[in-house]
Amino acid sequence: MSFPRRRKAPKTQNSELHEIDGENEDDDDDKKRNPKTNLRKDKRWSCVDSCCWLIGCICSIWWFLLFLYNAMPASFPQYVTEAITGPLPDPPGVKLLKEGLKVKHPVVFVPGIVTGGLELWEGHQCAEGLFRKRLWGGSFGELYKRPLCWVEHISLDNETGLDPSGIRLRSVSGLVAADYFAPGYFVWAVLIANLARIGYEEKTMYMAAYDWRLSFQNTEVRDQTLSRIKSNIELMVATNGGKKVVVIPHSMGVLYFLHFMKWVEAPAPMGGGGGGLDWCAKHIKAVMNIGAPFLGVPKAVAGLFSIEAKDIAIARAFAPGVLDKDVFGLQTFQHMMRMTRTWDSTMSMIPKGGDTIWGGLDWSPEGDFNCSAKKLKNNDTQTADQSGKGSLGSTKRVNYGRILSFGKDVADIHSFEIKRVDFRGAVKGNNLINTTKCDAWTEYHEMGIEGVKAVADYKVYTAGSILDLLHYVAPKLMARGDAHFSHGIADNLDDPKYEHHKYWSNPLETKLPNAPDMEIYTMYGVGVPTERAYVYKLTPAAECYIPFQIDASAEGGSENPCLKGGVFSVDGDETVPVLSAGFMCAKGWRGTTRFNPSGIRTYIREYDHAPPANFLEGRGTQSGAHVDIMGNFALIEDVIRVAAGATGEDLGGDQVYSDIYKWSEKINLQL
C-alpha cells in the first residue's frame, strides 16, 4: 500500500533566510547553555599562532635561564660539578701559593699563529666604522657581516708579503692580545690567571704580540717588533733586580723566538739586533716551548696544497657543495686559499730536514706506530725509554714518509711497483677556466689540465719533494718564501751563508746561543691522533676549482687503523707530531752537539692526553691537545715552578710517554 508523497515547495529567499535565522537562534541557545565548548569551535589555531607560541616559549625560557645565571652564587657551578665528579683539585696557582711559591723571574709569552688579535688602523671604504676594531680574534662579527671585505683586509700583498695599498692591520698589544681567541675560548688566560695567584702582574708579565701573518724578519722591517721584544726583556730584567726572564712560546711562536735569539745576537748590518753573542746568557733563564713545531708539520702541506685538513676533508665529503661554488657561488675554498697564501708565516711550518727526518718512500721513524693500541704510561727517563719498554708493535708498517699519495693503493704498495712521471719539467698547459668568471684568483688557474695531470702522475711526494711540488703549484708564494725561510739540514754551520736571516728559524740550520746556564724545555701533548700523511684524488673539473682534494673515502679498516678519512695519523697533540716536537730536545740538542755547542740543558715534558670526563669540565684540565694544553694543570704547574726559580732537575728531568727516543735513534743525522 502506497501513500501519496507530499511535494516540497521550492525554497525561496525568505525561507532560506528563515532557516538561517533558525540555525542562528539554535546556536545562540547552545552558546548560552555551553559557552566553553563554543569558544573552542570559534577559535581556529593557525601556523602564525604556533610560531608565536614557540618563539614566546623560547624567549621566556632564555630569559629565565639568564636570570638564574645572574642570580645564582658564583660558586654554584663548582658546587654542581663537585656533586657529580667529586671534589675538584686546587688550581695550580692556589696549590703552589700554599707551598710558598712567589714571583721571581719575569715571564714573556710568545703567541703562535692565528691566536693573536689583529685590529684595523686603515682600510678601504667597505670597512668604514671599523677603526681599531678587531678583524681577527674577538667575536669575528665582521666576517659574517661583510665576508669579502674581511678577506680583502686580512690578506697581504701577494708580491711583497706586506700591507696592500690603503690597508693597515696591526697586532693588538698587551696581555689581551692573546688571552682569549674568541669569547669563552681561552688561549693564555688560564696560565695568566694562575701566575697571578702567586703574585704576578702586568709589570712582571709581557705578551710579545706580533703580526703572525708576516715572515719573521718582516715583523721587524715593518713594525720593529723584534726590537721592541728586545727592549722589553731588557727593561723587565733591569726593573726586577736583574732576574732573567722565562720565555714561554707556543706553536709557531716557538719558531719565531728561535729566530729572535739569532736576530738579537747578529750585528745590525746583517739585519740583527746587535745585542752581542752573550745577550741570551745575560737575559734568559729558560725557554719553555709549548706545542713546538720545531721541524714543521705535515698539516701545513695540506693547507697550502688544497686548503684542507682532516676535519675540513670530512665535512667536504658529507656536503660536497657547501664550501665550493657548486651551491652558493661563494667560492669559499678559493677565497681561503687566496688569503692564506699571502701569509708568509705559513711557510715556516713546512716540514724541515727532508727525507732524513721524515722518512722516504719505504721507511719512516714512526713506521711501527700502532694506532689501535693504547700506549703504556711510562714516566721513566731516557735510559728506560730507549730500551723500548712501553712501546707496542704495529701489525702493519705505515709508509708515513709518503706525505702525499695520489690513491690509497699508491700509499700501500712498495716503491718498486709505483710508476712515476717526473713533474718538475712538465709544461703547464692552457688555463683551466674562463678567468673572467672567477671571484678569487688562485695560482692553480695558470697550471692548465696538463699541469694538474703532471702533479698527479708523480704519484707520491716525500718531505724531500714537497718543496719542489709547492714551487710548481704556488710559484709566487714560494718565491717570497725562499727569501725568508729554509727547510734543509746544514752541512757546515760555520759557513757564512748561515748568517742570513732565512736560516734562523730552522733548528737544523742554526746554532743555539752561547748560553750554557740557560735551559730549553719542549712541552707537548701525546695520545691524540695527529695528521702525518694524506691520500689525495683529483677533483672533477669545474670553473675556478681547486684540482686536488683529500680522498675522504680512503679507509684503512682493521688492517691499517692509522688511515681514516684519507688521513694517516700518528702520535702527537692533534697538530704537531711527536717527532717534530721532541726530536731536537731528545737528540739534536741533547748534550753538546754542533747545533748546541755550549751544551744548553734540554728537557722533554710530555703530557698524556685525557679528555674531559663531562661537559662541566669544559676543555679539560688534563688535555694534551695543541691549544687546550694551555689549560693543562700539570703543564701550568711546571711553568709556575720554573718561573718561581726551579730547574729542570727540580721538576724531575724528562717526563716521557711516547717512543720519541726510539724514533729519534732511527734518524741518521750528523751531530
XYZ file of C-alpha atoms in Angstrom, residues 68-656:
589
model
C 69.093 32.241 37.098
C 72.643 32.518 35.749
C 72.997 36.103 37.032
C 71.169 35.436 40.273
C 72.907 32.246 41.382
C 76.075 32.392 43.522
C 79.399 32.320 41.682
C 80.275 29.057 43.441
C 77.151 27.244 42.228
C 78.680 25.751 39.009
C 81.587 24.416 41.055
C 79.134 23.001 43.595
C 77.230 21.149 40.845
C 80.441 19.867 39.271
C 81.768 18.589 42.598
C 78.441 16.951 43.343
C 78.778 14.963 40.108
C 82.519 14.364 39.815
C 83.725 14.753 43.385
C 85.994 17.448 44.878
C 87.987 19.391 42.302
C 91.744 19.852 42.750
C 93.020 23.304 43.550
C 94.159 25.300 40.507
C 97.966 25.187 40.174
C 98.343 28.797 41.285
C 96.414 28.160 44.521
C 98.274 24.920 45.186
C 101.714 26.464 44.699
C 100.819 29.569 46.706
C 100.085 27.247 49.648
C 103.557 25.773 49.130
C 105.033 29.258 49.485
C 105.989 29.952 45.861
C 106.199 33.622 44.922
C 107.103 35.834 41.983
C 110.722 35.556 40.955
C 111.530 35.590 37.231
C 109.563 37.816 34.835
C 107.734 35.845 32.158
C 107.375 36.558 28.442
C 104.598 34.956 26.376
C 105.088 34.469 22.630
C 101.787 33.552 20.925
C 101.571 31.304 17.888
C 99.929 31.519 14.507
C 96.318 32.826 14.350
C 95.918 33.171 18.153
C 96.895 36.854 18.375
C 94.343 39.597 17.731
C 94.650 41.979 14.754
C 92.967 45.391 14.651
C 92.303 47.794 11.779
C 94.159 51.119 11.588
C 93.464 51.958 7.948
C 91.117 50.377 5.452
C 89.060 50.726 2.329
C 85.562 52.178 2.139
C 83.859 48.836 2.817
C 85.481 48.840 6.277
C 84.022 52.216 7.270
C 83.461 52.454 11.033
C 85.929 49.690 11.961
C 88.874 51.839 13.072
C 90.742 49.918 15.789
C 88.166 47.147 15.726
C 89.425 43.575 15.757
C 89.214 41.872 12.400
C 90.937 38.791 13.814
C 90.219 37.417 17.256
C 87.277 38.519 19.355
C 83.783 37.968 18.020
C 84.609 37.753 14.273
C 81.425 39.718 13.711
C 82.718 41.447 10.598
C 83.383 38.094 8.961
C 79.653 37.370 8.926
C 78.533 40.903 8.054
C 80.884 41.591 5.114
C 82.936 38.480 4.271
C 84.586 39.669 1.058
C 85.623 42.958 2.672
C 87.011 40.987 5.605
C 89.052 38.704 3.312
C 90.385 41.739 1.454
C 91.666 43.318 4.661
C 93.066 40.146 6.251
C 95.088 39.304 3.123
C 98.579 40.644 2.489
C 100.063 41.791 -0.807
C 100.813 38.721 -2.928
C 104.011 40.234 -4.328
C 105.635 41.835 -1.271
C 104.124 39.904 1.636
C 103.425 43.257 3.330
C 100.398 45.580 3.579
C 98.228 46.025 0.492
C 97.755 49.614 -0.630
C 95.452 51.551 1.682
C 95.219 48.839 4.363
C 96.949 48.703 7.750
C 96.189 45.838 10.116
C 98.272 45.674 13.305
C 98.613 43.310 16.229
C 96.756 44.092 19.438
C 99.103 44.995 22.300
C 99.103 43.876 25.919
C 98.024 40.647 27.602
C 94.595 40.928 25.971
C 96.219 40.320 22.581
C 96.035 36.547 23.018
C 94.416 35.711 26.363
C 91.220 34.666 24.537
C 90.949 33.827 20.840
C 87.170 34.289 20.913
C 84.696 34.827 23.775
C 84.860 31.774 26.022
C 87.771 30.183 24.119
C 90.922 30.739 26.175
C 94.495 30.641 24.927
C 96.783 32.242 27.546
C 94.088 33.346 30.005
C 94.260 30.310 32.319
C 98.061 30.431 32.586
C 97.982 34.185 33.231
C 95.345 33.767 35.961
C 97.358 31.069 37.735
C 100.553 33.107 37.595
C 98.607 35.989 39.129
C 97.721 33.717 42.069
C 101.341 33.748 43.239
C 101.744 37.494 42.706
C 102.447 38.080 39.018
C 101.015 41.199 37.435
C 101.401 43.340 34.329
C 104.893 44.572 35.216
C 106.205 41.002 35.527
C 104.323 39.558 32.510
C 104.692 40.595 28.894
C 102.832 39.386 25.798
C 105.252 39.590 22.861
C 102.451 40.095 20.317
C 103.322 40.347 16.635
C 101.564 40.190 13.277
C 101.646 36.430 12.791
C 100.831 36.741 9.065
C 104.215 38.261 8.196
C 107.513 36.487 7.700
C 109.542 36.697 10.893
C 112.062 39.203 9.544
C 109.304 41.354 8.064
C 107.810 41.871 11.532
C 110.986 43.828 12.222
C 111.083 45.554 8.837
C 107.511 46.830 9.102
C 106.780 47.067 12.836
C 110.176 46.792 14.600
C 108.612 44.020 16.682
C 111.887 42.188 17.354
C 113.466 45.423 18.599
C 110.526 46.026 20.918
C 110.766 42.491 22.306
C 114.481 43.037 22.979
C 113.838 46.348 24.716
C 111.002 44.987 26.835
C 113.029 41.993 28.002
C 115.943 44.263 28.923
C 113.561 46.540 30.822
C 111.955 43.623 32.693
C 115.356 42.306 33.766
C 116.502 45.776 34.862
C 113.318 46.522 36.857
C 113.184 43.123 38.568
C 116.534 43.130 40.284
C 118.475 41.610 37.403
C 116.477 38.383 37.407
C 116.441 36.765 33.970
C 113.203 36.151 32.113
C 111.430 32.856 31.495
C 110.162 32.826 27.911
C 107.052 30.752 27.078
C 106.407 30.458 23.335
C 103.509 28.444 21.905
C 103.169 26.768 18.491
C 104.643 28.940 15.704
C 105.778 31.338 18.420
C 108.469 28.734 19.173
C 109.973 29.244 15.702
C 109.522 32.996 15.989
C 111.510 33.133 19.227
C 114.166 30.812 17.799
C 114.541 33.406 15.032
C 114.671 36.158 17.679
C 117.538 34.507 19.583
C 119.698 34.577 16.437
C 118.479 38.029 15.437
C 119.354 39.571 18.808
C 122.935 38.248 18.575
C 123.549 39.276 14.968
C 125.131 42.657 14.180
C 122.838 45.354 12.803
C 124.362 45.421 9.294
C 123.160 41.815 8.852
C 119.621 42.648 9.907
C 120.192 41.715 13.531
C 119.602 43.394 16.858
C 123.275 43.931 17.746
C 122.911 42.548 21.265
C 126.116 40.515 21.097
C 126.834 36.814 21.487
C 126.181 36.885 25.256
C 122.787 38.648 25.188
C 120.721 35.477 25.730
C 123.048 34.311 28.510
C 122.521 37.629 30.328
C 118.749 37.905 29.892
C 117.120 34.456 29.574
C 116.832 31.826 32.317
C 114.742 29.311 30.379
C 112.729 28.894 27.191
C 109.663 26.694 27.809
C 108.331 25.763 24.365
C 104.700 24.568 24.271
C 103.451 22.530 21.288
C 106.673 23.236 19.413
C 106.659 22.546 15.639
C 110.480 22.631 15.569
C 110.659 20.533 12.398
C 107.383 21.694 10.838
C 104.048 19.925 10.452
C 102.615 17.892 7.533
C 99.330 19.698 8.190
C 100.905 22.835 6.700
C 101.496 20.999 3.408
C 97.816 20.047 3.085
C 96.821 23.596 3.958
C 98.989 25.146 1.270
C 98.256 22.457 -1.332
C 94.466 22.182 -1.089
C 93.423 24.430 1.858
C 92.337 21.322 3.758
C 92.889 19.401 6.964
C 91.219 16.281 8.313
C 88.080 17.970 9.652
C 87.529 20.034 6.511
C 88.027 16.990 4.289
C 85.376 15.041 6.231
C 82.919 17.962 6.128
C 83.566 18.365 2.422
C 82.817 14.681 1.841
C 79.479 14.880 3.692
C 78.396 18.120 1.983
C 80.492 18.417 -1.187
C 78.948 21.666 -2.426
C 78.614 23.680 0.765
C 82.125 25.121 0.742
C 82.505 25.162 -3.043
C 80.974 27.160 -5.869
C 78.514 24.360 -6.715
C 75.730 25.545 -4.387
C 76.072 29.134 -3.220
C 78.524 30.587 -5.714
C 80.701 31.921 -2.881
C 83.900 30.080 -3.874
C 84.760 29.742 -0.179
C 87.790 27.489 -0.655
C 89.217 29.742 -3.339
C 88.951 32.834 -1.134
C 90.544 30.966 1.758
C 93.409 29.785 -0.440
C 93.997 33.247 -1.909
C 94.035 34.712 1.601
C 96.277 32.174 3.363
C 98.766 32.030 0.508
C 99.573 35.677 1.161
C 100.586 34.843 4.754
C 104.322 34.200 4.548
C 104.456 32.827 8.089
C 102.721 29.620 6.966
C 105.886 28.630 5.104
C 107.777 28.429 8.394
C 105.652 25.366 9.197
C 106.606 23.295 6.125
C 108.436 20.085 7.243
C 112.187 20.621 7.669
C 115.007 18.145 7.197
C 113.634 16.335 4.152
C 113.730 12.548 3.944
C 116.478 12.345 6.587
C 113.998 13.418 9.269
C 110.573 12.448 7.915
C 111.396 9.265 6.024
C 111.413 8.211 2.390
C 109.216 6.112 0.134
C 109.600 2.900 2.161
C 110.564 3.982 5.667
C 109.800 6.492 8.389
C 110.915 6.776 12.020
C 107.362 6.125 13.316
C 106.542 3.328 10.864
C 105.830 0.805 13.631
C 103.358 3.024 15.481
C 100.136 1.205 16.358
C 97.119 3.489 16.159
C 94.708 0.950 17.665
C 96.728 0.146 20.782
C 96.858 2.266 23.902
C 100.359 3.279 24.841
C 101.593 2.140 28.236
C 102.305 5.057 30.527
C 105.995 5.401 31.293
C 107.446 8.165 33.428
C 110.945 6.741 33.228
C 113.859 8.736 31.891
C 115.818 8.345 28.697
C 117.523 5.031 29.573
C 114.258 3.224 30.187
C 112.555 4.624 27.125
C 115.386 3.754 24.787
C 115.126 0.135 25.901
C 111.687 0.021 24.284
C 109.578 -0.502 27.402
C 106.018 0.568 26.975
C 106.014 0.536 23.180
C 103.656 -1.695 21.249
C 104.406 -3.052 17.800
C 102.132 -2.493 14.836
C 100.619 -5.264 12.767
C 101.418 -3.359 9.583
C 104.050 -0.757 8.923
C 102.779 2.590 7.694
C 104.624 4.499 4.975
C 104.497 7.812 6.795
C 107.337 9.061 4.608
C 104.831 9.363 1.746
C 103.345 12.645 2.921
C 101.134 12.960 -0.184
C 99.929 9.933 -2.182
C 97.540 10.012 -5.125
C 95.407 6.955 -4.384
C 95.140 4.570 -1.431
C 96.876 1.788 -3.369
C 99.854 4.073 -4.033
C 100.140 4.744 -0.297
C 100.413 0.995 0.445
C 102.466 -0.707 -2.275
C 106.247 -0.979 -2.408
C 108.045 1.835 -4.191
C 109.277 -0.599 -6.881
C 105.691 -1.009 -8.022
C 104.990 2.705 -8.401
C 105.289 4.097 -11.914
C 106.081 7.792 -11.658
C 106.383 10.537 -14.229
C 108.513 13.470 -13.093
C 106.501 16.702 -12.941
C 109.421 19.101 -12.493
C 109.963 19.690 -16.176
C 106.308 19.497 -17.173
C 104.995 22.368 -19.238
C 101.888 23.991 -17.853
C 99.008 23.960 -20.310
C 96.181 26.281 -21.195
C 94.117 27.894 -18.468
C 91.544 25.599 -16.923
C 88.749 28.130 -16.978
C 87.434 31.395 -18.299
C 89.208 33.675 -15.848
C 86.592 36.394 -16.118
C 84.163 34.221 -14.147
C 86.433 33.795 -11.113
C 85.850 35.840 -7.980
C 89.059 34.618 -6.347
C 92.195 34.066 -8.379
C 94.490 31.200 -7.346
C 97.728 30.070 -8.929
C 96.070 26.815 -9.973
C 94.334 28.719 -12.756
C 97.663 29.060 -14.547
C 98.544 25.357 -14.460
C 96.160 24.019 -17.060
C 94.995 20.434 -17.419
C 98.482 19.307 -18.394
C 99.999 20.758 -15.226
C 97.379 19.161 -12.977
C 97.891 15.780 -14.648
C 101.673 16.068 -14.242
C 101.296 16.560 -10.469
C 99.009 13.531 -10.124
C 101.224 11.333 -12.326
C 104.164 11.752 -9.956
C 102.053 9.669 -7.533
C 103.979 10.107 -4.262
C 105.628 13.054 -2.507
C 108.018 12.781 0.438
C 109.379 15.648 2.518
C 112.259 15.869 0.048
C 109.990 16.529 -2.955
C 107.287 18.586 -1.202
C 109.227 21.811 -1.748
C 109.517 21.124 -5.483
C 105.773 20.429 -5.584
C 104.931 23.721 -3.884
C 107.282 25.603 -6.194
C 105.380 24.112 -9.139
C 101.818 24.748 -7.925
C 102.411 28.007 -5.986
C 105.388 29.824 -7.544
C 104.522 33.299 -6.187
C 104.122 32.006 -2.661
C 107.401 30.095 -2.746
C 109.302 32.940 -4.393
C 108.582 35.037 -1.303
C 109.167 32.065 0.975
C 112.639 31.330 -0.375
C 113.732 34.808 0.693
C 112.644 34.273 4.307
C 112.755 30.552 5.173
C 114.864 27.461 4.582
C 113.930 23.825 5.229
C 117.156 21.837 4.823
C 119.954 20.485 7.013
C 123.230 22.385 7.319
C 126.412 20.561 6.334
C 128.682 23.145 7.947
C 127.137 25.610 10.372
C 130.270 27.751 10.232
C 129.596 28.527 6.578
C 128.949 32.308 6.323
C 125.778 31.704 4.315
C 124.014 30.547 7.506
C 124.346 34.066 8.890
C 121.402 35.036 6.649
C 118.109 35.526 8.481
C 116.240 32.941 6.401
C 118.044 30.136 8.295
C 117.414 31.447 11.814
C 114.076 29.698 12.458
C 115.289 26.275 11.279
C 116.922 24.404 14.205
C 118.747 22.167 11.684
C 120.478 25.166 10.077
C 121.388 27.314 13.057
C 123.162 27.095 16.407
C 121.642 27.699 19.803
C 123.003 30.766 21.661
C 126.185 30.627 23.697
C 124.311 30.384 26.999
C 125.353 27.275 28.958
C 123.264 28.229 32.013
C 120.053 28.607 30.008
C 117.529 25.746 29.866
C 115.315 24.686 26.986
C 112.115 22.703 27.508
C 109.832 21.147 24.946
C 106.364 20.649 26.420
C 103.680 18.947 24.360
C 100.735 16.596 24.499
C 100.710 12.974 23.389
C 97.981 10.418 22.877
C 95.972 12.431 20.337
C 95.738 11.219 16.690
C 97.760 13.722 14.666
C 97.877 14.227 10.902
C 101.050 12.824 9.344
C 100.310 11.874 5.698
C 97.451 12.177 3.182
C 95.744 10.281 0.367
C 94.676 12.617 -2.445
C 92.488 12.446 -5.514
C 91.750 14.739 -8.438
C 88.680 16.950 -8.165
C 86.210 16.860 -11.080
C 86.931 19.777 -13.384
C 84.812 22.899 -12.934
C 85.145 26.640 -13.209
C 87.501 28.240 -10.686
C 88.079 24.944 -8.920
C 90.940 23.651 -6.779
C 92.025 20.500 -8.640
C 93.298 18.456 -5.674
C 91.332 17.110 -2.730
C 91.906 14.746 0.202
C 90.161 11.453 -0.555
C 87.923 11.151 2.499
C 86.703 7.720 1.288
C 90.165 6.173 1.782
C 89.948 3.969 4.889
C 92.476 1.534 6.300
C 89.962 -0.589 8.221
C 91.154 -3.044 10.850
C 94.257 -3.867 8.814
C 95.535 -0.288 8.944
C 93.626 1.752 11.565
C 96.040 4.674 11.144
C 94.262 5.616 7.881
C 90.884 7.275 8.377
C 89.138 9.639 6.002
C 92.163 9.902 3.732
C 94.496 10.912 6.584
C 97.260 8.819 8.197
C 97.549 9.626 11.902
C 100.419 9.259 14.324
C 101.058 10.149 17.976
C 101.037 13.852 18.786
C 98.907 16.721 20.039
C 96.420 16.837 17.130
C 98.524 19.377 15.203
C 102.223 18.654 15.841
C 103.548 15.067 15.577
C 105.765 13.873 18.435
C 108.709 13.643 16.033
C 108.620 17.381 15.279
C 108.034 18.485 18.862
C 110.512 16.158 20.567
C 113.444 15.316 18.273
C 115.639 18.354 18.898
C 115.474 18.054 22.701
C 115.726 14.248 22.544
C 118.723 14.095 20.209
C 119.523 17.165 18.091
C 120.279 19.411 21.089
C 120.848 16.750 23.750
C 124.277 17.317 25.269
C 126.936 19.188 23.326
C 126.270 18.935 19.595
C 127.025 21.058 16.555
C 123.512 22.523 16.917
C 124.075 23.157 20.648
C 127.785 23.957 21.019
C 127.505 25.436 24.523
C 125.681 22.390 25.910
C 122.433 24.071 26.968
C 120.430 21.591 29.065
C 117.295 20.332 27.350
C 114.241 18.634 28.844
C 111.236 16.837 27.392
C 107.971 17.205 29.285
C 105.157 15.191 27.698
C 101.556 15.338 28.949
C 99.401 12.296 28.315
C 96.051 13.412 26.903
C 92.933 12.804 28.993
C 89.727 14.283 27.552
C 87.211 15.942 29.903
C 85.002 13.440 31.721
C 81.868 15.522 31.116
C 80.754 18.839 29.661
C 81.083 20.578 33.039
C 84.862 20.263 32.774
C 84.916 22.416 29.651
C 88.032 21.672 27.616
C 89.545 19.670 30.458
C 92.393 20.149 32.904
C 94.421 17.194 31.577
C 94.123 17.838 27.860
C 97.098 17.280 25.577
C 95.512 18.916 22.516
C 97.539 21.629 20.807
C 95.662 24.666 22.201
C 93.715 23.079 25.058
C 97.015 22.055 26.677
C 97.332 25.707 27.708
C 94.785 24.850 30.401
C 96.519 21.622 31.472
C 97.096 21.819 35.233
C 100.305 19.751 35.135
C 101.854 21.955 32.436
C 100.834 25.153 34.225
C 102.379 23.846 37.444
C 105.659 23.115 35.644
C 105.709 26.614 34.154
C 104.999 28.310 37.501
C 107.673 26.295 39.306
C 110.337 27.286 36.770
C 109.185 30.925 36.860
C 109.490 30.778 40.654
C 113.082 29.552 40.413
C 113.031 25.769 39.865
C 115.273 23.991 37.360
C 114.584 21.070 35.075
C 116.175 18.723 37.580
C 113.832 20.062 40.267
C 110.886 19.097 38.052
C 112.236 15.547 37.815
C 114.007 15.782 34.460
C 112.318 14.283 31.435
C 108.720 13.072 31.512
C 108.110 10.822 28.524
